[in-house]
XYZ file of C-alpha atoms in Angstrom:
516
model
C 23.908 -90.775 -109.434
C 27.333 -91.508 -107.978
C 26.668 -91.355 -104.222
C 24.050 -93.756 -102.897
C 23.417 -91.869 -99.650
C 22.953 -88.544 -101.433
C 20.629 -90.232 -103.907
C 18.399 -91.592 -101.128
C 18.343 -88.273 -99.283
C 17.566 -86.408 -102.497
C 14.662 -88.724 -103.227
C 13.340 -88.250 -99.683
C 13.583 -84.475 -100.024
C 11.629 -84.528 -103.301
C 8.895 -86.696 -101.805
C 8.683 -84.468 -98.718
C 8.364 -81.410 -100.967
C 5.584 -83.063 -102.978
C 3.774 -83.998 -99.774
C 3.930 -80.386 -98.557
C 2.696 -79.109 -101.936
C -0.336 -81.364 -101.551
C -1.017 -79.891 -98.110
C -0.418 -83.207 -96.378
C 1.712 -83.733 -93.273
C 4.716 -86.073 -93.194
C 3.750 -89.551 -91.995
C 5.427 -92.744 -90.869
C 2.823 -94.754 -92.790
C 3.771 -95.300 -96.457
C 0.079 -95.614 -97.290
C -0.247 -91.831 -96.797
C 2.312 -90.970 -99.490
C 0.536 -92.171 -102.642
C -0.209 -88.653 -103.889
C 3.394 -87.518 -103.387
C 4.694 -90.577 -105.212
C 2.257 -89.923 -108.069
C 3.551 -86.351 -108.284
C 7.201 -87.412 -108.538
C 7.461 -88.096 -112.311
C 5.754 -84.848 -113.307
C 3.238 -86.714 -115.454
C 0.776 -84.693 -117.518
C -2.221 -86.995 -117.034
C -3.822 -88.672 -114.030
C -3.544 -92.236 -115.451
C 0.213 -91.814 -116.023
C 0.799 -90.367 -112.540
C -1.207 -93.130 -110.907
C 0.547 -95.803 -112.965
C 3.926 -94.617 -111.660
C 2.670 -94.697 -108.066
C 1.087 -98.107 -108.575
C 4.431 -99.493 -109.758
C 6.195 -98.111 -106.678
C 3.647 -99.684 -104.345
C 3.824 -102.933 -106.283
C 7.565 -103.066 -105.582
C 6.840 -102.456 -101.883
C 4.312 -105.303 -101.893
C 6.595 -107.721 -103.750
C 9.842 -106.770 -102.042
C 13.127 -106.340 -103.825
C 16.705 -107.613 -103.603
C 19.764 -106.168 -105.263
C 23.514 -106.522 -105.106
C 25.225 -103.154 -105.410
C 28.257 -102.425 -107.574
C 30.328 -102.687 -104.383
C 29.016 -106.198 -103.742
C 26.674 -105.249 -100.891
C 23.393 -107.145 -100.642
C 20.388 -104.847 -100.160
C 16.934 -106.187 -99.379
C 13.557 -104.469 -99.149
C 11.259 -106.970 -97.386
C 7.789 -107.342 -98.868
C 5.202 -105.303 -96.954
C 1.428 -105.169 -97.029
C 0.506 -101.558 -97.739
C -2.889 -100.337 -98.919
C -2.203 -96.831 -100.206
C -4.683 -94.019 -99.924
C -5.117 -93.539 -103.676
C -7.496 -90.611 -103.148
C -4.513 -88.443 -102.181
C -3.597 -88.266 -105.898
C -6.812 -86.388 -106.646
C -5.227 -83.220 -105.267
C -2.784 -83.188 -108.195
C -5.636 -81.952 -110.364
C -4.365 -83.730 -113.485
C -6.672 -84.323 -116.454
C -7.675 -87.828 -117.475
C -6.390 -87.207 -120.985
C -4.412 -84.116 -121.937
C -1.931 -85.501 -124.421
C -1.047 -84.402 -127.883
C -3.093 -86.622 -130.227
C 0.097 -87.527 -132.104
C 1.383 -89.526 -129.133
C 1.298 -93.325 -129.496
C 1.677 -94.601 -125.937
C -0.367 -96.547 -123.404
C -2.406 -94.203 -121.235
C -0.741 -95.445 -118.075
C 2.700 -94.002 -118.748
C 3.845 -90.399 -118.909
C 4.352 -89.637 -122.595
C 4.826 -86.424 -124.598
C 5.193 -85.536 -128.292
C 8.537 -83.934 -129.142
C 8.843 -84.353 -132.903
C 12.055 -84.987 -134.777
C 12.421 -82.611 -137.756
C 11.552 -83.790 -141.229
C 13.284 -81.063 -143.192
C 14.710 -80.481 -146.640
C 18.367 -79.507 -146.280
C 19.163 -78.567 -149.870
C 21.142 -80.305 -152.624
C 18.691 -83.208 -152.460
C 19.517 -83.923 -148.821
C 16.988 -84.110 -146.002
C 16.635 -85.313 -142.415
C 16.223 -86.919 -140.056
C 13.785 -89.739 -140.840
C 11.549 -91.026 -143.642
C 7.809 -90.856 -144.045
C 6.179 -94.222 -144.693
C 2.941 -96.146 -144.351
C 3.889 -98.861 -141.919
C 2.823 -101.525 -141.131
C 1.127 -101.694 -144.536
C 4.372 -101.055 -146.409
C 6.762 -102.122 -145.130
C 5.753 -104.344 -142.198
C 6.962 -103.762 -138.622
C 8.717 -106.902 -137.395
C 10.873 -105.918 -134.428
C 11.555 -103.440 -131.638
C 15.153 -102.333 -131.011
C 16.294 -101.433 -127.492
C 19.075 -98.815 -127.330
C 20.747 -96.761 -124.688
C 21.661 -93.206 -125.564
C 25.205 -92.986 -124.159
C 24.122 -89.456 -123.291
C 22.094 -87.517 -120.764
C 18.426 -86.684 -121.297
C 19.164 -83.102 -122.341
C 21.759 -84.174 -124.901
C 19.472 -86.920 -126.186
C 16.672 -84.461 -126.908
C 19.074 -82.003 -128.528
C 20.366 -84.715 -130.861
C 17.007 -86.064 -131.969
C 15.826 -82.535 -132.820
C 18.868 -81.907 -135.032
C 17.767 -82.355 -138.675
C 21.316 -83.314 -139.681
C 21.509 -86.132 -137.106
C 19.769 -89.514 -136.899
C 16.398 -90.276 -135.314
C 14.445 -92.844 -133.330
C 10.841 -93.238 -132.319
C 10.939 -92.905 -128.513
C 13.279 -91.705 -125.751
C 12.875 -92.850 -122.135
C 14.124 -90.830 -119.177
C 16.164 -92.592 -116.515
C 14.859 -90.763 -113.432
C 11.186 -91.600 -113.785
C 10.574 -93.500 -117.029
C 8.976 -90.519 -118.776
C 8.655 -91.069 -122.537
C 9.116 -88.591 -125.371
C 7.951 -89.701 -128.815
C 9.770 -88.182 -131.776
C 8.733 -90.132 -134.878
C 5.350 -91.678 -135.669
C 5.552 -95.462 -135.703
C 4.235 -95.498 -139.271
C 7.427 -93.673 -140.303
C 11.008 -94.956 -140.493
C 13.551 -93.775 -137.940
C 17.279 -93.779 -138.641
C 18.452 -95.601 -135.523
C 19.820 -99.106 -136.092
C 22.732 -98.635 -138.503
C 21.107 -101.141 -140.878
C 18.543 -99.843 -143.362
C 16.675 -103.133 -143.569
C 16.222 -103.142 -139.777
C 15.343 -99.438 -139.745
C 12.584 -100.006 -142.288
C 11.017 -102.868 -140.316
C 11.478 -101.815 -136.678
C 10.602 -99.310 -133.963
C 13.541 -97.805 -132.031
C 13.520 -97.041 -128.276
C 16.418 -95.045 -126.803
C 16.944 -95.240 -123.028
C 18.844 -92.478 -121.261
C 22.068 -93.803 -119.814
C 25.521 -95.265 -120.213
C 26.069 -99.012 -120.509
C 29.157 -98.980 -118.270
C 27.234 -97.403 -115.368
C 24.001 -99.420 -115.120
C 23.163 -98.760 -111.463
C 23.127 -95.013 -112.021
C 21.052 -95.060 -115.221
C 19.132 -98.311 -115.784
C 16.482 -97.550 -113.185
C 13.484 -99.631 -112.199
C 11.212 -96.773 -113.249
C 12.708 -96.788 -116.742
C 12.571 -100.591 -117.057
C 8.888 -100.628 -116.094
C 7.861 -97.740 -118.319
C 9.780 -99.254 -121.226
C 8.130 -102.631 -120.695
C 4.670 -101.030 -120.735
C 5.506 -99.248 -123.986
C 6.920 -102.369 -125.628
C 3.874 -104.423 -124.595
C 1.649 -101.763 -126.147
C 3.635 -101.717 -129.408
C 3.889 -105.512 -129.559
C 0.140 -105.892 -129.208
C -0.559 -103.133 -131.722
C 1.730 -104.579 -134.392
C 1.454 -108.284 -133.520
C 5.129 -108.576 -132.545
C 5.995 -111.682 -130.486
C 7.563 -110.978 -127.108
C 10.806 -112.897 -127.537
C 14.456 -112.095 -128.171
C 14.098 -112.777 -131.888
C 11.804 -109.767 -132.177
C 12.845 -107.616 -129.187
C 16.471 -106.888 -130.071
C 19.215 -104.919 -128.428
C 21.069 -102.534 -130.707
C 24.035 -104.827 -130.070
C 22.081 -107.681 -131.696
C 21.603 -105.806 -134.987
C 23.880 -107.173 -137.681
C 26.051 -105.014 -139.899
C 24.428 -104.830 -143.340
C 27.726 -105.441 -145.165
C 31.066 -107.041 -144.368
C 32.720 -103.639 -144.035
C 30.175 -102.385 -141.511
C 30.144 -105.260 -139.005
C 33.078 -104.064 -136.899
C 31.535 -100.629 -136.413
C 28.105 -101.716 -135.230
C 26.892 -100.439 -131.851
C 27.115 -102.416 -128.612
C 24.336 -100.924 -126.475
C 22.514 -101.592 -124.194
C 25.404 -103.866 -123.244
C 26.019 -106.812 -120.913
C 24.512 -105.090 -117.849
C 21.020 -104.598 -119.298
C 18.845 -107.006 -117.292
C 17.010 -108.835 -120.071
C 15.498 -111.448 -117.743
C 13.928 -108.800 -115.509
C 12.801 -106.836 -118.563
C 10.970 -109.836 -119.981
C 9.391 -110.589 -116.633
C 7.989 -107.051 -116.733
C 6.820 -107.712 -120.289
C 4.872 -110.697 -118.973
C 6.989 -113.096 -121.059
C 9.629 -114.561 -118.694
C 12.307 -116.866 -120.039
C 11.203 -120.404 -119.223
C 12.149 -123.920 -120.194
C 9.948 -124.905 -123.134
C 10.499 -128.651 -122.928
C 9.821 -130.866 -119.877
C 12.864 -132.234 -118.100
C 11.866 -135.768 -119.130
C 12.101 -134.746 -122.787
C 15.655 -133.503 -122.316
C 16.818 -136.568 -120.411
C 17.364 -134.911 -117.045
C 20.257 -136.490 -115.202
C 20.809 -138.822 -118.127
C 23.804 -140.355 -119.847
C 27.438 -139.394 -120.231
C 26.592 -137.182 -123.185
C 25.044 -134.799 -120.706
C 21.493 -134.630 -122.032
C 20.152 -132.939 -118.912
C 18.046 -130.067 -117.737
C 20.884 -127.619 -118.351
C 20.722 -128.425 -122.050
C 22.670 -131.114 -123.895
C 22.481 -132.636 -127.369
C 19.039 -134.065 -126.610
C 17.784 -130.657 -125.505
C 18.132 -129.507 -129.109
C 17.919 -125.813 -128.299
C 18.836 -123.748 -125.238
C 17.722 -120.341 -124.055
C 20.560 -118.365 -122.440
C 19.388 -117.496 -118.921
C 22.041 -116.732 -116.284
C 20.996 -115.572 -112.819
C 21.592 -111.857 -113.374
C 22.551 -110.906 -109.840
C 24.812 -113.874 -109.124
C 26.342 -114.126 -112.589
C 29.261 -111.677 -112.559
C 31.666 -112.310 -115.452
C 34.757 -110.148 -115.627
C 34.736 -107.197 -118.031
C 37.267 -104.482 -118.832
C 37.303 -100.964 -120.310
C 34.508 -99.440 -118.197
C 36.657 -96.521 -117.033
C 39.143 -96.479 -119.897
C 41.065 -98.946 -122.033
C 42.337 -101.871 -119.990
C 40.615 -100.851 -116.752
C 38.740 -103.534 -114.844
C 34.998 -103.043 -114.517
C 33.543 -103.352 -111.036
C 31.966 -106.771 -110.407
C 28.328 -106.608 -111.440
C 25.422 -108.812 -112.412
C 25.227 -109.503 -116.117
C 22.939 -110.981 -118.780
C 25.921 -112.211 -120.826
C 27.715 -115.548 -120.798
C 31.243 -115.872 -122.162
C 32.009 -118.314 -124.967
C 35.203 -120.372 -125.254
C 36.761 -122.615 -127.882
C 36.875 -125.555 -125.452
C 35.107 -126.552 -122.196
C 37.644 -124.805 -120.000
C 37.713 -121.344 -118.391
C 41.322 -120.977 -119.567
C 40.521 -121.816 -123.202
C 40.661 -118.928 -125.691
C 37.494 -117.070 -126.482
C 35.769 -117.929 -129.755
C 36.788 -115.862 -132.760
C 34.708 -113.255 -134.565
C 36.315 -112.143 -137.823
C 33.502 -109.703 -138.469
C 33.956 -107.776 -135.230
C 37.755 -108.247 -135.336
C 38.648 -108.369 -139.039
C 42.418 -108.343 -138.445
C 42.815 -111.479 -136.348
C 39.373 -112.514 -135.094
C 40.477 -112.362 -131.461
C 37.648 -111.585 -129.089
C 38.266 -109.929 -125.727
C 36.457 -109.418 -122.412
C 36.002 -105.725 -123.177
C 32.600 -104.444 -122.140
C 31.929 -103.343 -125.730
C 33.216 -106.518 -127.398
C 30.324 -108.759 -128.484
C 32.520 -111.280 -130.330
C 32.321 -114.082 -127.753
C 29.117 -113.342 -125.919
C 25.612 -114.829 -125.722
C 22.935 -112.881 -123.882
C 19.867 -113.756 -121.846
C 16.879 -114.788 -123.922
C 18.869 -115.616 -127.039
C 18.403 -119.165 -128.313
C 21.004 -121.428 -129.884
C 21.175 -124.980 -131.203
C 23.138 -127.311 -128.938
C 26.299 -128.743 -130.504
C 27.740 -130.783 -127.606
C 28.008 -131.093 -123.847
C 30.839 -132.177 -121.559
C 30.490 -132.173 -117.804
C 29.403 -128.726 -116.667
C 29.857 -127.203 -120.126
C 27.473 -126.782 -123.061
C 28.501 -126.044 -126.647
C 26.325 -124.141 -129.106
C 26.691 -123.411 -132.812
C 27.931 -119.827 -133.003
C 29.487 -117.988 -135.963
C 30.405 -121.265 -137.657
C 32.074 -122.887 -134.635
C 31.393 -124.726 -131.409
C 31.217 -122.174 -128.624
C 31.407 -123.484 -125.048
C 29.925 -121.860 -121.948
C 29.924 -122.933 -118.324
C 26.491 -124.336 -117.496
C 26.617 -126.423 -114.288
C 23.369 -128.114 -113.155
C 23.552 -126.492 -109.709
C 23.793 -122.982 -111.226
C 22.610 -123.251 -114.854
C 23.148 -120.395 -117.261
C 20.761 -121.817 -119.874
C 17.328 -123.423 -120.031
C 16.230 -126.307 -122.273
C 14.009 -125.139 -125.096
C 12.321 -126.175 -128.309
C 12.548 -124.297 -131.565
C 13.011 -124.304 -135.312
C 16.557 -124.551 -136.615
C 17.993 -123.958 -140.073
C 20.723 -126.084 -141.602
C 22.216 -126.199 -145.091
C 20.495 -127.806 -148.041
C 21.666 -131.355 -148.918
C 24.808 -131.193 -151.018
C 25.767 -127.692 -149.898
C 29.099 -127.052 -148.186
C 28.250 -123.746 -146.500
C 25.256 -121.603 -145.582
C 25.563 -118.052 -146.944
C 24.497 -115.545 -144.285
C 23.522 -111.941 -144.895
C 23.348 -108.733 -142.890
C 20.047 -107.739 -144.479
C 17.160 -109.497 -146.223
C 17.113 -107.699 -149.574
C 15.228 -108.887 -152.690
C 16.823 -110.611 -155.642
C 17.717 -108.482 -158.672
C 14.679 -109.588 -160.681
C 12.271 -108.165 -158.080
C 13.233 -104.521 -158.722
C 11.050 -102.430 -161.029
C 12.551 -100.154 -163.639
C 13.959 -96.980 -162.122
C 14.811 -98.456 -158.730
C 18.509 -99.316 -158.383
C 19.183 -102.959 -157.547
C 20.731 -103.338 -154.103
C 23.620 -105.807 -153.836
C 22.974 -109.076 -152.019
C 26.425 -110.151 -150.828
C 27.044 -112.676 -148.024
C 28.933 -111.657 -144.903
C 32.433 -112.986 -144.268
C 31.348 -115.742 -141.875
C 31.951 -119.332 -143.070
C 29.027 -121.422 -141.790
C 29.347 -125.166 -142.512
C 26.145 -126.558 -143.978
C 25.799 -129.269 -141.308
C 25.518 -126.772 -138.438
C 22.200 -125.574 -137.018
C 21.022 -122.060 -136.150
C 17.795 -121.141 -134.398
C 15.217 -119.464 -136.632
C 13.622 -116.309 -135.269
C 11.182 -115.422 -138.031
C 10.392 -115.981 -141.676
C 10.006 -112.867 -143.776
C 9.748 -111.642 -147.321
C 12.864 -109.811 -148.412
C 12.229 -106.077 -148.393
C 13.916 -102.939 -149.648
C 12.296 -99.602 -148.829
C 13.470 -97.189 -151.520
C 13.222 -93.798 -149.851
C 15.851 -91.461 -151.220
C 13.737 -88.352 -151.766
C 12.166 -85.807 -149.455
C 8.787 -86.237 -151.153
C 7.412 -89.614 -149.992
C 5.307 -89.887 -153.148
C 8.380 -91.360 -154.835
C 9.061 -93.976 -152.163
C 8.584 -97.643 -153.040
C 8.647 -100.979 -151.196
C 10.236 -103.796 -153.181
C 9.612 -107.355 -151.954
C 11.094 -110.613 -153.137
C 12.148 -114.104 -152.080
C 11.793 -115.364 -148.536
C 14.466 -115.246 -145.854
C 14.829 -116.550 -142.321
C 16.267 -114.509 -139.490
C 18.671 -116.708 -137.490
C 20.647 -116.300 -134.280
C 24.092 -116.411 -135.887
C 26.239 -115.191 -132.989
C 25.601 -112.384 -130.570
C 23.930 -110.693 -133.537
C 21.161 -111.997 -135.738
C 21.629 -112.567 -139.474
C 19.524 -113.620 -142.458
C 19.597 -116.714 -144.678
C 17.750 -117.306 -147.951
C 14.938 -119.814 -147.489
C 16.139 -121.609 -150.627
C 19.592 -122.136 -149.075
C 18.421 -124.003 -145.957
C 16.127 -126.667 -144.613
C 14.226 -126.047 -141.406
C 13.218 -128.561 -138.784
C 11.946 -128.674 -135.228
C 14.445 -129.364 -132.434
């Protein structure tokens, strides 16, 4: 993982071994290696093995370009190769040999490795909850995590009844999937019970400060296939309002915001991921509608006041903002492509970063630390435009104008259309919440009322925030080992909005919504 030459030689040795095991000679023609490539991931079914090989040959056909962590440009030219797919027959894999509990598309390698649902004594249990989703409660989102651990440690943790749980783990080396919790059940993965109850959690093996070693193409592609399958099954839109990073999950209460997780981090390639999902980030309004090349207010293709809404979309490989703390506090991270744009208080690179008093409760000061999400917008996220000056665009973000560099010759955002929420007439602020819980009157007797307390952010009522989804408030009361006592309480409607780097929730009665 740390030496590129050794990595290439190791991969070659594994392929050569697989070719010998199949009784085939080495060959200078890549078409002759399909069976060996199919053998590489150790898949348990023929469709999964062939799907892996098909992805490899698709990359060969399309070509690939990357900039390494050392700044070297590597290119694999596109090549016409028609692989001999019959060579995979010698693997002797069954068409379908999976555990029936597995919920995965047939064309990825997937195994059932269940997380324990165990009674621990004294009324305690772990490490997930039985439910009847999507009937009650509904499934509204998919959360993308990285494990900050190796594959072996990841599997050890998810099988510990005293630890937390998630639905799927994905292996870095080959994209192999292990499912631990049925999607009808609730995993304990997001650090926010409302999100846990309404989401599916995917953990990806790796470390966010070392993306080249861990965020592999094989894992991206396998993950995208799985997410497409889940999105179709549960009618989840393929956008960044519904496909969240763990770093986009809001703290449920004011006290919890600062401790929320930051994975998969600024080096996760969201644009590439959504291309693999078949839902690339694209401008959703014609240039004429946004006033391309227009007046001094900057209503242009890069997104100005007339654009209404922008989708964050930097060029991942060429966009290399500075980060620190990758190898210890204060250390500079190696230059690397990033999905994140940095947000300032004024249209100037030297201006301070915008404040986040939730993430930094003492003074609000955001930093360029790799784990600091206080002044960061990430690819695919959408925001309402507040202003534009020259090469800079301002968005409404955590109650303030947040400026990012967005020059027409190298835009970091695309013009878009969307629904935005603003305060009701006569209101001074918009209360925002870390969870969409029902009002007190919705709770039946015997179920404790959960507090509905706004977060610390002061959001002026005249600002606008992009709406991701409208949902009934939900509280899944599951505090006993026996699921017979579990209840789903629903109440008034909320909107999910893109508040800052993280989403938040607003009561439908507190806002008006309009198209921008």
